[in-house]
Structure formats: structure tokens, C-alpha cells
Coordinates of C-alpha atoms and ligand atoms in Angstrom, one line a residue:
Q1 CA -103.5 -131.7 17.1
S2 CA -106.3 -133.8 18.9
Q3 CA -109.6 -132.4 17.4
E4 CA -111.3 -135.4 18.1
L5 CA -113.8 -134.9 20.9
S6 CA -114.1 -138.5 20.9
Q7 CA -117.9 -139.1 20.6
A8 CA -117.1 -142.6 21.5
R9 CA -117.5 -141.7 25.4
I10 CA -120.7 -140.5 25.5
D11 CA -123.5 -142.1 23.8
Y12 CA -124.8 -140.0 21.0
H13 CA -128.5 -141.0 21.7
V14 CA -128.5 -140.6 25.2
A15 CA -127.1 -137.1 24.7
L16 CA -129.6 -136.0 22.1
Q17 CA -132.5 -137.2 24.1
A18 CA -131.3 -135.5 27.3
L19 CA -131.1 -132.5 25.5
Q20 CA -134.6 -132.9 23.7
E21 CA -136.0 -134.0 26.9
H22 CA -134.6 -131.4 29.6
G23 CA -133.4 -128.6 27.1
T24 CA -130.7 -126.2 28.5
R25 CA -130.0 -125.9 32.0
M26 CA -128.0 -122.9 33.5
V27 CA -127.4 -122.1 36.8
C28 CA -124.8 -119.0 37.7
T29 CA -123.2 -117.2 40.6
G30 CA -123.1 -113.6 41.2
K31 CA -126.0 -110.6 41.1
M32 CA -124.1 -108.6 38.5
H33 CA -123.0 -109.4 35.2
T34 CA -119.6 -108.5 36.4
D35 CA -119.1 -111.0 39.0
R36 CA -121.1 -113.9 37.4
I37 CA -120.1 -117.1 36.3
C38 CA -122.5 -119.7 34.7
R39 CA -122.6 -123.3 34.7
F40 CA -124.7 -125.0 31.7
D41 CA -125.9 -128.6 30.8
Y42 CA -126.4 -128.5 27.3
L43 CA -125.6 -125.2 26.1
C44 CA -125.2 -125.5 22.4
Y45 CA -123.1 -122.8 19.7
S46 CA -124.1 -122.4 16.2
T47 CA -121.2 -122.1 14.3
E48 CA -123.1 -120.6 11.1
A49 CA -124.9 -118.0 13.2
E50 CA -121.6 -117.4 15.6
E51 CA -124.4 -117.7 18.7
F52 CA -124.6 -119.6 21.5
V53 CA -128.1 -120.9 22.1
F54 CA -130.3 -121.7 25.1
F55 CA -133.0 -124.5 24.2
H56 CA -136.0 -124.3 26.0
S57 CA -138.2 -127.2 27.5
N58 CA -140.5 -128.0 30.2
S59 CA -137.9 -128.8 32.3
S60 CA -135.1 -125.6 31.7
I61 CA -133.7 -123.9 34.1
M62 CA -132.1 -120.5 34.0
L63 CA -130.8 -119.0 37.2
P64 CA -130.9 -116.0 37.3
N65 CA -134.0 -115.5 35.5
L66 CA -133.5 -111.8 34.3
G67 CA -136.1 -111.7 31.5
S68 CA -134.9 -108.7 29.7
R69 CA -132.6 -107.5 31.8
R70 CA -130.4 -110.1 30.9
F71 CA -129.4 -107.6 27.8
Q72 CA -128.9 -104.7 30.3
P73 CA -126.1 -104.9 29.3
A74 CA -125.2 -108.4 29.3
L75 CA -125.7 -111.9 31.5
L76 CA -121.9 -111.7 32.2
D77 CA -118.4 -110.8 31.2
L78 CA -116.7 -113.2 28.8
S79 CA -113.1 -112.0 29.8
S80 CA -111.7 -111.1 33.4
V81 CA -111.7 -107.3 32.5
E82 CA -115.0 -106.0 33.9
D83 CA -117.6 -104.5 32.1
H84 CA -115.8 -104.2 28.8
N85 CA -118.4 -103.7 26.1
T86 CA -116.6 -106.1 23.5
Q87 CA -116.5 -108.8 26.1
Y88 CA -120.2 -109.3 27.1
F89 CA -121.6 -113.0 26.8
N90 CA -125.2 -113.5 26.1
F91 CA -127.2 -116.5 24.3
L92 CA -130.2 -116.8 22.1
E93 CA -133.1 -118.8 22.9
L94 CA -134.9 -121.1 21.0
P95 CA -137.6 -124.0 21.9
V96 CA -136.2 -127.8 21.5
A97 CA -139.0 -128.3 18.9
A98 CA -136.7 -126.4 16.7
L99 CA -133.8 -129.1 16.9
K100 CA -135.9 -131.0 14.6
F101 CA -135.0 -128.4 11.8
M102 CA -131.6 -127.8 12.6
P103 CA -128.4 -129.8 11.9
K104 CA -127.4 -132.8 13.9
P105 CA -126.1 -131.3 16.9
V106 CA -122.3 -132.4 17.9
F107 CA -121.7 -133.0 21.6
V108 CA -118.6 -131.9 23.3
P109 CA -118.4 -134.6 25.9
D110 CA -115.4 -132.7 27.9
V111 CA -116.5 -130.4 30.9
T112 CA -115.6 -127.1 29.3
L113 CA -114.6 -123.6 30.4
I114 CA -115.4 -121.1 27.8
L115 CA -113.9 -117.5 28.1
N116 CA -112.5 -114.5 26.0
R117 CA -108.7 -114.1 26.4
F118 CA -108.5 -110.2 26.4
N119 CA -105.0 -109.7 24.8
P120 CA -103.2 -112.8 23.6
D121 CA -100.5 -110.8 22.0
N122 CA -99.3 -109.4 25.2
L123 CA -97.3 -111.3 28.1
M124 CA -99.0 -109.1 30.9
H125 CA -102.3 -109.6 29.6
V126 CA -101.8 -113.1 29.0
F127 CA -101.1 -113.7 32.9
H128 CA -103.3 -110.9 34.6
D129 CA -106.6 -111.2 32.3
D130 CA -106.3 -114.9 31.3
L131 CA -104.0 -117.3 32.9
L132 CA -104.4 -116.6 36.4
P133 CA -108.5 -116.2 36.4
A134 CA -108.7 -119.1 34.2
F135 CA -106.5 -121.2 36.8
F136 CA -108.5 -119.7 39.8
T137 CA -111.8 -120.5 37.8
M138 CA -110.8 -123.9 37.4
K139 CA -109.9 -124.2 41.4
Q140 CA -113.2 -123.1 42.0
Y141 CA -115.2 -125.8 40.2
S142 CA -113.8 -129.1 40.9
D143 CA -115.1 -130.8 37.7
L144 CA -113.0 -128.2 35.7
D145 CA -109.8 -130.4 36.3
D146 CA -106.9 -131.6 34.1
E147 CA -109.4 -133.1 31.7
A148 CA -111.2 -129.8 31.3
R149 CA -111.3 -128.2 27.6
L150 CA -110.7 -124.7 27.4
V151 CA -112.6 -122.7 24.6
F152 CA -111.6 -119.3 23.7
M153 CA -114.4 -117.0 22.0
E154 CA -112.6 -113.9 21.8
G155 CA -111.9 -115.1 18.0
W156 CA -108.0 -114.4 17.8
G157 CA -105.5 -116.9 16.8
E158 CA -103.3 -118.8 18.8
G159 CA -101.1 -115.6 19.2
P160 CA -97.3 -116.0 20.4
H161 CA -98.0 -117.6 23.9
F162 CA -100.3 -120.2 23.4
D163 CA -98.1 -122.8 25.1
L164 CA -98.7 -121.2 28.2
Y165 CA -102.6 -121.5 27.8
R166 CA -101.8 -125.3 27.1
L167 CA -100.4 -125.6 30.7
L168 CA -104.0 -125.1 32.2
S169 CA -104.8 -128.5 31.3
S170 CA -104.1 -131.6 29.5
K171 CA -106.5 -130.8 26.4
Q172 CA -105.6 -128.7 23.6
P173 CA -108.0 -125.5 23.7
L174 CA -109.8 -124.5 21.0
L175 CA -110.3 -121.5 19.5
K176 CA -113.5 -119.8 18.1
E177 CA -112.4 -120.3 14.5
Q178 CA -111.6 -124.0 15.0
L179 CA -115.6 -124.7 16.3
R180 CA -116.6 -124.9 12.8
N181 CA -114.6 -127.9 11.9
F182 CA -116.5 -129.8 14.3
G183 CA -120.0 -129.2 12.8
K184 CA -122.9 -126.5 12.5
L185 CA -124.1 -127.0 16.0
M186 CA -122.5 -127.7 18.9
C187 CA -123.6 -128.7 22.2
F188 CA -121.3 -128.6 25.3
T189 CA -122.7 -131.4 27.8
K190 CA -121.2 -129.7 30.8
S191 CA -119.5 -125.9 30.4
Y192 CA -118.8 -123.2 32.4
I193 CA -118.8 -119.5 31.4
G194 CA -116.8 -116.5 32.6
L195 CA -113.8 -115.9 34.3
S196 CA -112.8 -115.4 38.2
K197 CA -111.8 -111.7 39.0
M198 CA -110.8 -112.3 42.2
T199 CA -107.0 -112.5 41.5
T200 CA -106.9 -109.5 39.2
W201 CA -104.9 -106.3 40.4
Y202 CA -104.7 -103.7 37.8
Q203 CA -107.6 -101.9 35.4
Y204 CA -106.4 -100.6 32.5
G205 CA -107.8 -97.0 32.2
F206 CA -111.1 -97.6 30.1
V207 CA -113.2 -95.5 32.5
Q208 CA -110.7 -93.3 34.7
P209 CA -106.9 -93.5 34.4
Q210 CA -105.2 -96.6 34.5
G211 CA -104.0 -98.0 38.1
P212 CA -104.5 -100.6 40.9
K213 CA -108.0 -102.2 41.2
A214 CA -110.3 -100.5 43.9
N215 CA -110.8 -103.6 45.8
I216 CA -107.8 -106.1 45.3
L217 CA -108.8 -109.6 46.8
V218 CA -105.4 -111.8 46.0
S219 CA -102.4 -112.1 48.0
G220 CA -98.8 -113.1 47.1
N221 CA -99.7 -116.6 48.1
E222 CA -102.4 -117.3 45.7
I223 CA -100.0 -115.8 42.9
R224 CA -97.2 -118.0 43.9
H225 CA -99.2 -121.2 44.2
F226 CA -100.1 -120.3 40.7
A227 CA -96.6 -119.7 39.5
K228 CA -95.2 -122.7 41.4
A229 CA -97.9 -124.7 39.6
L230 CA -97.0 -123.2 36.2
M231 CA -93.2 -123.8 36.8
E232 CA -94.1 -127.5 37.8
K233 CA -96.0 -127.9 34.6
M234 CA -93.1 -126.5 32.3
N235 CA -90.5 -128.7 34.5
I236 CA -88.6 -125.9 35.9
T237 CA -87.4 -126.9 39.4
R238 CA -86.0 -123.9 41.8
V239 CA -84.3 -124.6 45.0
E240 CA -87.3 -124.4 47.2
E241 CA -87.0 -121.5 50.1
A242 CA -87.1 -124.1 52.6
E243 CA -83.9 -125.9 51.6
R244 CA -82.3 -122.5 51.2
D245 CA -82.7 -120.7 54.4
G246 CA -84.1 -123.7 56.8
G247 CA -81.1 -125.1 58.4
S248 CA -78.5 -124.7 56.1
S249 CA -75.0 -123.4 57.3
E250 CA -72.9 -120.6 57.3
Q251 CA -70.7 -121.9 54.6
E252 CA -74.0 -123.0 52.5
R253 CA -75.4 -119.7 52.8
E254 CA -72.0 -118.1 51.9
R255 CA -71.9 -120.5 48.7
D256 CA -75.4 -119.3 47.9
K257 CA -74.5 -115.7 48.1
K258 CA -71.8 -116.4 45.7
D259 CA -74.3 -117.6 43.1
E260 CA -76.6 -115.0 43.6
Y261 CA -77.3 -113.0 40.2
I262 CA -79.3 -110.3 38.9
A263 CA -81.4 -110.8 35.6
V264 CA -82.0 -107.7 32.9
F265 CA -84.9 -108.4 30.9
S266 CA -84.1 -107.0 27.5
R267 CA -86.4 -105.9 24.9
S268 CA -85.0 -105.9 21.3
T269 CA -87.3 -104.2 19.1
T270 CA -89.1 -101.0 21.1
R271 CA -88.3 -99.2 24.3
L272 CA -84.8 -100.0 24.1
I273 CA -82.4 -99.1 26.9
L274 CA -79.8 -97.9 24.6
N275 CA -76.6 -98.6 26.8
E276 CA -77.2 -102.2 28.0
A277 CA -73.9 -103.2 28.5
E278 CA -73.0 -100.2 30.4
L279 CA -76.2 -100.8 32.6
I280 CA -75.1 -104.4 33.2
M281 CA -71.5 -103.4 33.7
A282 CA -72.7 -100.8 36.7
L283 CA -74.9 -103.3 38.1
A284 CA -72.3 -106.1 38.3
Q285 CA -70.0 -103.8 39.8
E286 CA -72.2 -102.2 42.4
F287 CA -73.6 -105.7 43.7
Q288 CA -70.5 -107.6 43.0
M289 CA -72.9 -110.4 41.3
R290 CA -73.4 -111.8 37.6
V291 CA -76.0 -110.0 35.4
V292 CA -77.8 -112.4 33.2
T293 CA -79.6 -111.0 30.2
V294 CA -83.1 -112.7 29.5
S295 CA -85.4 -111.8 26.0
L296 CA -88.6 -113.0 24.6
E297 CA -87.0 -112.5 21.4
E298 CA -84.1 -115.1 22.0
Q299 CA -85.3 -117.4 24.7
S300 CA -88.0 -119.7 25.1
F301 CA -90.3 -118.7 27.6
P302 CA -89.6 -121.8 30.1
S303 CA -85.8 -120.9 30.0
I304 CA -86.6 -117.3 30.8
I305 CA -88.3 -118.4 33.9
Q306 CA -86.0 -120.7 34.8
V307 CA -83.3 -117.8 35.3
I308 CA -85.7 -115.6 37.2
S309 CA -86.7 -117.9 39.4
A310 CA -83.6 -118.0 41.3
A311 CA -82.4 -114.2 40.7
S312 CA -81.7 -111.7 43.2
M313 CA -83.1 -108.7 41.1
L314 CA -84.8 -108.2 37.8
V315 CA -84.1 -105.2 36.3
S316 CA -86.1 -104.1 32.9
M317 CA -88.0 -101.2 31.0
H318 CA -91.7 -100.9 31.8
G319 CA -93.6 -103.3 29.8
A320 CA -95.4 -106.7 29.9
Q321 CA -92.1 -108.9 30.3
L322 CA -92.0 -107.3 33.6
I323 CA -95.1 -109.8 34.5
T324 CA -92.7 -112.6 34.9
S325 CA -91.7 -111.0 38.3
M326 CA -94.2 -113.5 39.9
F327 CA -91.7 -116.1 39.0
L328 CA -89.0 -114.4 41.3
P329 CA -87.8 -115.9 44.4
R330 CA -89.4 -113.9 47.9
G331 CA -87.2 -111.3 48.8
A332 CA -86.1 -110.4 45.5
T333 CA -85.9 -106.9 44.1
V334 CA -87.8 -105.5 41.1
L335 CA -86.2 -102.3 39.3
E336 CA -88.4 -101.0 36.7
L337 CA -87.2 -98.1 34.2
F338 CA -89.3 -95.4 32.8
P339 CA -88.5 -93.6 29.7
F340 CA -88.7 -89.8 29.8
A341 CA -91.7 -87.8 30.7
V342 CA -93.5 -91.1 31.9
N343 CA -94.3 -90.8 35.4
P344 CA -93.9 -94.1 37.5
E345 CA -96.9 -93.3 39.9
Q346 CA -99.0 -93.4 37.2
Y347 CA -98.5 -96.9 35.5
T348 CA -98.1 -99.3 38.4
P349 CA -99.2 -103.0 37.0
Y350 CA -95.9 -104.3 38.0
K351 CA -95.4 -102.2 41.2
T352 CA -98.5 -103.2 42.4
L353 CA -98.0 -107.1 41.9
A354 CA -94.7 -106.9 43.8
S355 CA -96.4 -104.9 46.6
L356 CA -99.4 -107.4 47.2
P357 CA -99.3 -108.5 50.5
G358 CA -97.1 -111.6 51.1
M359 CA -95.6 -111.3 47.7
D360 CA -92.6 -110.6 49.4
L361 CA -90.9 -108.6 46.4
H362 CA -89.1 -105.3 46.9
Y363 CA -89.9 -102.7 44.3
I364 CA -87.8 -99.8 43.0
S365 CA -88.7 -97.6 39.9
W366 CA -86.2 -95.2 38.0
R367 CA -87.1 -92.7 35.5
N368 CA -85.2 -90.7 32.7
S369 CA -85.3 -87.3 33.7
M370 CA -82.6 -86.1 31.0
E371 CA -84.4 -85.2 27.9
E372 CA -81.0 -85.5 25.8
K373 CA -80.8 -89.0 26.9
T374 CA -84.0 -90.0 25.3
V375 CA -84.8 -91.0 21.6
T376 CA -88.2 -90.3 20.2
H377 CA -89.4 -92.0 17.3
P378 CA -92.1 -89.3 15.8
D379 CA -92.4 -91.0 12.2
R380 CA -93.2 -94.5 13.4
P381 CA -96.9 -95.7 13.0
W382 CA -99.0 -94.3 15.7
E383 CA -99.7 -97.6 17.6
Q384 CA -95.6 -97.5 18.2
G385 CA -96.1 -93.8 19.3
G386 CA -95.7 -91.9 15.8
I387 CA -97.1 -88.5 15.8
A388 CA -96.6 -87.4 12.3
H389 CA -100.3 -87.8 11.4
L390 CA -101.4 -85.2 14.1
E391 CA -101.8 -81.4 13.4
K392 CA -98.3 -79.6 13.6
E393 CA -99.2 -77.8 16.6
E394 CA -100.4 -80.8 18.6
Q395 CA -97.1 -82.6 17.6
Q396 CA -95.1 -79.4 18.9
R397 CA -97.2 -79.4 22.0
I398 CA -96.1 -83.3 22.7
M399 CA -92.5 -82.8 22.0
V400 CA -92.1 -79.7 24.5
S401 CA -94.2 -81.7 27.2
T402 CA -92.0 -83.1 29.8
D403 CA -94.9 -84.9 31.7
V404 CA -97.6 -87.1 30.3
P405 CA -100.8 -86.0 31.7
R406 CA -103.1 -88.5 33.2
H407 CA -105.2 -90.0 30.2
L408 CA -107.5 -92.7 29.1
C409 CA -106.7 -95.9 27.7
C410 CA -105.5 -96.9 25.0
R411 CA -104.7 -94.6 21.8
N412 CA -103.4 -91.4 23.8
P413 CA -100.8 -90.3 21.3
E414 CA -98.9 -88.5 23.8
W415 CA -98.8 -91.5 26.0
L416 CA -97.7 -93.8 23.1
F417 CA -95.2 -91.3 22.2
R418 CA -93.5 -91.2 25.3
I419 CA -93.8 -95.0 26.5
Y420 CA -92.1 -95.8 23.1
Q421 CA -89.1 -94.1 23.3
D422 CA -85.5 -95.5 23.8
T423 CA -83.3 -94.8 26.7
L424 CA -79.6 -94.0 27.4
V425 CA -79.6 -94.9 31.1
D426 CA -77.8 -92.1 32.7
I427 CA -75.6 -94.4 35.1
P428 CA -74.8 -92.1 38.2
S429 CA -78.8 -91.6 38.7
F430 CA -79.6 -95.0 38.2
L431 CA -77.2 -95.6 40.8
K432 CA -78.4 -93.2 43.0
V433 CA -82.0 -94.6 42.7
L434 CA -80.7 -98.0 43.3
R435 CA -78.9 -97.3 46.4
D436 CA -81.5 -95.1 48.2
G437 CA -84.1 -98.0 46.9
M438 CA -82.1 -100.8 48.6
K439 CA -81.6 -98.9 51.9
N440 CA -85.2 -99.4 52.4
K441 CA -85.4 -102.9 51.5
P442 CA -87.1 -104.8 54.3
N443 CA -85.3 -107.8 55.9
L444 CA -87.3 -110.9 54.5
K445 CA -86.3 -112.9 57.5
K446 CA -88.2 -110.3 59.9
T447 CA -91.1 -110.1 57.8
K448 CA -91.7 -114.0 57.7
I449 CA -92.2 -114.2 61.5
A450 CA -95.3 -111.9 61.1
N451 CA -97.4 -114.8 59.7
T452 CA -100.9 -114.1 59.1
V453 CA -103.3 -115.6 61.4
H454 CA -105.6 -113.3 62.5
P455 CA -107.2 -113.3 66.4
G456 CA -110.5 -114.9 66.9
R457 CA -113.0 -112.9 69.0
V458 CA -112.1 -112.2 72.7
R459 CA -114.3 -114.4 74.8
E460 CA -116.4 -113.9 78.0
A461 CA -116.4 -109.7 77.8
H462 CA -117.9 -108.3 80.8
C463 CA -118.3 -105.0 82.5
Q464 CA -118.8 -103.7 86.0
T465 CA -119.7 -100.1 86.7
S466 CA -119.7 -98.2 89.8
V467 CA -120.4 -94.6 90.8
Q468 CA -117.7 -92.7 93.1
T469 CA -119.2 -89.1 93.4
P470 CA -121.7 -87.4 91.8
H471 CA -119.3 -86.5 89.1
E472 CA -117.2 -89.7 89.0
A473 CA -117.9 -93.1 87.9
R474 CA -116.0 -96.3 86.9
L475 CA -116.3 -98.8 84.2
T476 CA -114.3 -102.0 84.5
V477 CA -114.2 -104.2 81.4
S478 CA -112.5 -107.6 81.2
W479 CA -112.5 -110.5 78.8
Q480 CA -110.3 -113.8 78.0
I481 CA -108.3 -114.1 75.1
P482 CA -109.4 -115.4 71.8
W483 CA -109.7 -119.3 71.6
N484 CA -107.1 -119.7 68.6
L485 CA -104.4 -117.5 70.9
K486 CA -103.5 -120.6 72.9
Y487 CA -102.6 -122.6 70.3
L488 CA -100.1 -119.5 68.6
K489 CA -97.1 -118.4 69.2
V490 CA -97.7 -114.6 68.9
R491 CA -94.9 -111.8 69.5
E492 CA -97.3 -109.1 70.3
V493 CA -101.1 -109.6 71.7
K494 CA -102.8 -106.2 72.3
Y495 CA -106.8 -105.7 72.9
E496 CA -108.4 -102.6 71.5
V497 CA -111.7 -101.4 73.6
W498 CA -113.6 -98.9 72.2
I499 CA -116.1 -96.9 74.3
Q500 CA -119.2 -95.2 73.0
E501 CA -121.8 -92.8 75.3
H502 CA -125.0 -94.1 74.1
G503 CA -126.7 -91.7 71.4
E504 CA -123.5 -90.2 70.8
N505 CA -121.7 -90.8 67.5
T506 CA -117.8 -90.7 68.8
Y507 CA -116.2 -93.3 70.9
M508 CA -113.2 -93.6 72.5
P509 CA -110.5 -95.8 71.4
Y510 CA -107.8 -97.5 74.0
I511 CA -105.0 -100.0 72.9
L512 CA -104.4 -102.3 76.1
P513 CA -101.7 -105.1 76.7
Q514 CA -103.9 -106.5 79.4
Q515 CA -107.1 -108.5 79.8
N516 CA -108.9 -106.1 81.8
Y517 CA -108.9 -102.5 82.7
T518 CA -110.8 -99.9 84.8
F519 CA -111.9 -96.6 83.2
S520 CA -112.6 -93.4 85.2
E521 CA -111.6 -90.6 82.8
N522 CA -114.7 -89.1 81.0
I523 CA -117.0 -91.8 82.6
K524 CA -119.7 -90.1 84.0
P525 CA -122.3 -91.5 86.6
F526 CA -125.9 -92.6 85.4
T527 CA -125.1 -93.0 81.8
T528 CA -125.2 -96.0 79.5
Y529 CA -121.8 -97.0 77.5
L530 CA -121.5 -99.1 74.4
V531 CA -118.2 -101.1 74.9
W532 CA -116.4 -103.2 71.8
V533 CA -113.3 -105.1 72.5
R534 CA -111.2 -106.9 70.1
C535 CA -107.7 -108.2 69.7
I536 CA -104.6 -107.3 67.8
F537 CA -102.0 -109.6 67.0
N538 CA -98.3 -108.1 66.2
K539 CA -99.7 -104.3 65.6
N540 CA -101.8 -104.8 62.4
L541 CA -103.5 -108.3 62.4
L542 CA -107.2 -107.2 63.7
G543 CA -109.6 -109.6 65.1
P544 CA -113.3 -109.2 64.8
F545 CA -115.0 -107.2 67.8
A546 CA -117.0 -109.3 70.2
D547 CA -120.7 -108.6 70.8
V548 CA -120.9 -104.9 72.2
L549 CA -121.5 -104.6 76.0
T550 CA -123.9 -102.3 77.1
C551 CA -122.5 -100.9 80.7
R552 CA -124.8 -98.5 82.7
T553 CA -123.0 -96.7 85.4
Ligands
UDP601 N1 -92.1 -107.1 23.4 C1 -90.8 -107.7 23.3 N2 -89.9 -106.9 22.9 C2 -90.1 -105.8 22.7 C3 -91.4 -105.1 22.7 C4 -92.2 -106.0 23.0 O1 -90.7 -108.9 23.8 O2 -88.8 -105.3 22.1 C5 -93.6 -107.9 23.6 C6 -93.6 -107.4 25.2 O3 -93.3 -107.8 26.3 C7 -95.4 -107.8 25.2 C8 -95.6 -107.6 23.4 O4 -94.2 -107.5 22.8 O5 -95.3 -109.1 25.5 C9 -96.1 -106.6 23.4 O6 -95.3 -105.3 23.8 P1 -95.9 -103.8 23.9 O7 -94.7 -102.6 23.9 O8 -96.8 -103.5 22.9 O9 -96.6 -103.7 25.5 P2 -96.1 -103.5 26.7 O10 -94.6 -104.0 26.9 O11 -95.9 -101.8 26.9 O12 -97.3 -104.1 27.6

């Protein structure tokens, strides 16, 4: 472990002088604590007080300068989980003069990204809350490069997936407890604090029942970019999709087909599939494919990803291991199994991932609806779904309920009881769901053609009007194609025109294939109309409206 911060790389006296003269400097992005990331020069951390320290000098800057609003509730979220009260970041303030009375600072020369991991024991949380946000935060700030240092302040130990965090940069990440080893006062020469929330797609149910985030800002492209970068770091090579379907001969494609296989992700301690062998046989027979099992207990993470990255289908019980579906090739299917009384529609982190635009994964869920095929564990500890600690009446109610009602995170005993059941998968109902699900699988070739280039504004939009009779008028609108269209091959180009009578709050929408049209129905003489025109590619790629036209008949 390289715990040396190579003090040689910075001139200690220069650094100390800079700190004394300039104090700490902070500039942030984001108007709210929930979307803020701050960059600091000379932010310090007292390992004794376990507090970050901002040193004020005459030339300190602190933007935003919030005054005491900085504590309402915090400067920023240290984890990517929004507004969680255990994840707030703030610093204490001191005048630089106080340095004279403090332990000698130790300077950290590396550009540092300081954050909280949210739940480093759980693979889904590792990816969704930490790895993806850290990866894209590092993309956002170019000095957070491969040499950057990550510091995890949540206070946990390395956890079972520390190797994954190591892939983010070439330097060993530091844990809060290790900071003490360096000294009593550490000063980060350059640091960023906070994580981008741009890539997260799921909220865990702290204030409302869990579900997809309201405003998802990430697409499959970014997730796949991240997955590819991580695979490269793990030295996993997968057959490039381009190689696969670009220019390959009929025979090659036949051979590829023969190589296709299904991966079953197996859990070996909780939430078991009790008849895994039977399930595997059924899958093999149904698809005439090999079936390979993977499990976190038996294999290294890279070897699991190696398998998943070329699988045609991933089958697994609901659970954190399903986050690995981001490594599936485009066009693959995710089949998620749910225990008895658990509604798949209410627990959708993996469905949401698979359904992100451009992720190009087909998602199917199956749920055990036969109570005789579930195995409950009422006597286990409460975290694993035990209910023995509850009142008899409450236990009884839970035992007879066939659907977990909506609930908040994270300790609802009925939810834990049901989600930690083991399941004997009923093969006929499983195959029915699978067959029905596969019928709706879109053809990847077709969806690929639908690219994601949006139209520009239509140009030179004009209107001409004429009055025919006291009751009839005409309105002719014409425009030119968007500038980017002449460089594109677009399957279908249409135009949308909205006509609103001035002062009315409704409008008439029209979809037109051509670049001009004369409207006569519902057009009145001596009336002012507002007209909006936009271009649409392939039915659903909407362009922006051109400047509104004002047309008087
Ligand atoms: N886990 C596992 N095998 C098991 C049970 C759990 O590998 O039999 C892993 C799981 O993938 C996750 C962690 O242990 O990374 C915690 O599992 P838990 O059941 O608490 O969470 P969940 O999978 O429901 O998110």
C-alpha cells in the first residue's frame, strides 16, 4: 500500500506560505446543496476533530457565500443520494492566524475527489451511487484524471468491492480512518467535494416509495461508455459489436449463434432459487443454448463480467447482482425473478436500467404467485427478513398477506420478510412469462437505424394570408428544411405546425410531410394567428420550434 503522499513533489514551504497568505479558496457549481460540487484550494481536515477546516485570510474566496444558510441544511451532499441527512458536507471556519497554534499541516499534493460511498457492501449501491457518479464527476473536471486521489469519508472499511473503486484512478483510494496516519492536520492542495447526480436513475424510498428518479438524465450511451472503460481496466475484452454484425458472413453469423449462451446469476446465501438445476435445464431446452451460472461467492468480479459481457440473456433473482446487466451486450435480455408477494412493478432499479434509452436491453420479470412454492424464514434476524420479534398479531397479518403494500425504505419488516424468501420456480409459469416476453422483444437491427440526431430549427419560416369572403380566409405557411438535414440520412422527415388564434389558450396542431401548406379550415378573416413550426425525424425525434410567426388575415 502506497500511503506516501510524496511530499517531495511539492515544496513544503511554498505550500505553507500559500496557505498562510491566501487561506482556503472555494468555488462551487450548483444553486442548491443537492446539485453542488465544490472545488477547493487548500481545504484542510483535522483528523482529531474529524472536521474539514476553511482558513480565512484577506484573499480567501467562498462562492457561494451563503452565510449561515450554509447550515440549512448543508453546503452539499457528500454522496450521490439526494438530500440524505447522514450524507451532508460542511466545514468549520478559522482565521489563518490560528495555524500558528495548530499542528504542522501535511499537504496532499494530488488532485483529490472527496466523497461518501453510500453503501459499499452492496454491489448495486457501489455502481449506482459511487462508481458511476465518481467516474462522471471525474469526466467533468479535467484535472481529476488518472492520477487523481479519491478519499472516502463515510467512515466504512474497504468493503467487499474495493477493487472496483481502485479502477477509478491509478492511486490507491484513501479511507477516512487512514487519514490519521498522515498527521493531525491535512491540507488538500486541490480538491473537489461532492458527486455528480447526473447518472443516477433510482431513488431508494426515503421520502416516497422507491422507484425511478423523476428526471432521469442519463442514457444507455453513458452507462455503456462507463462499462466499457471499466472492462478495459479489468483487462476484459469482448467481441466488439461492430465486428459482430458489421460485414460478417452468413456462416459467421451461424457460428455466432451457436456460441450464444444464457447466464444465470445465482445467489448462494439468501433469496435462493431452490430448483436452480431444473430452471437451467428448462432454459437450455427452451432456447437450445448453453446455460452458464455465475455467483459472487464463487468467482472473481472480472470473471463474472467476462461471462456476462457476451451473454444473450441474464437470469437472476431480484438483487444487487443484477446491476451487472449494464455489462450485457446490446440486444440481450434481462429476466428478473421476484419472490412471492413482491410486486415487480414496485422494485424497478434493474428494469429502469435496462429500459434507459439506448441501453438496448430487453427486460422481462417473473413473479412467484404460488404460495406453496415459497420458503419463508420468520426466525432469522430482522435484517434478513425475520419477524419473530414482532407482535403475534402483526406476524399473523404478514403471514397471510399476499402482496407487500407500498412502503418506505429501509426497515419495513413485511418487505424484508417477503424479499428474503427462497423460491421454487414454477417452470410452466416461468416459461409462459418468458415466451410471452420474448414475443415483444424488439429487433435490435431496426432500433439501431433510429439514430438520436435531433432536427435543427426550420429556417426562413413565413406566412401569407388572404381573405376570401367575409367568413373565409386562408393562411399559407412555408419554411425551409433544418440546416443539419442536408447532411443526414433520415428515414422520415415531418413537420409539426401549431396555429393559435391570438388571445386564445388552445391551438390546432398539424403534422405535415411537406414544407408549405395553406390552411383554410377554421381560419377567420381579420384575425391574428400565432404560428409555430418544428421538424420531426422518424416520428419521435422532435426539433425546436422556430421563432413564432405572427400572421394577420
Ligand atoms: N449477495 C450475494 N449472494 C447472496 C446474497 C447477497 O452475493 O446470496 C450480495 C448481493 O449481490 C449484494 C450484497 O450481497 O451485493 C447484499 O445483498 P442483500 O440481499 O443485502 O441486498 P440486495 O441484493 O437485495 O440489494
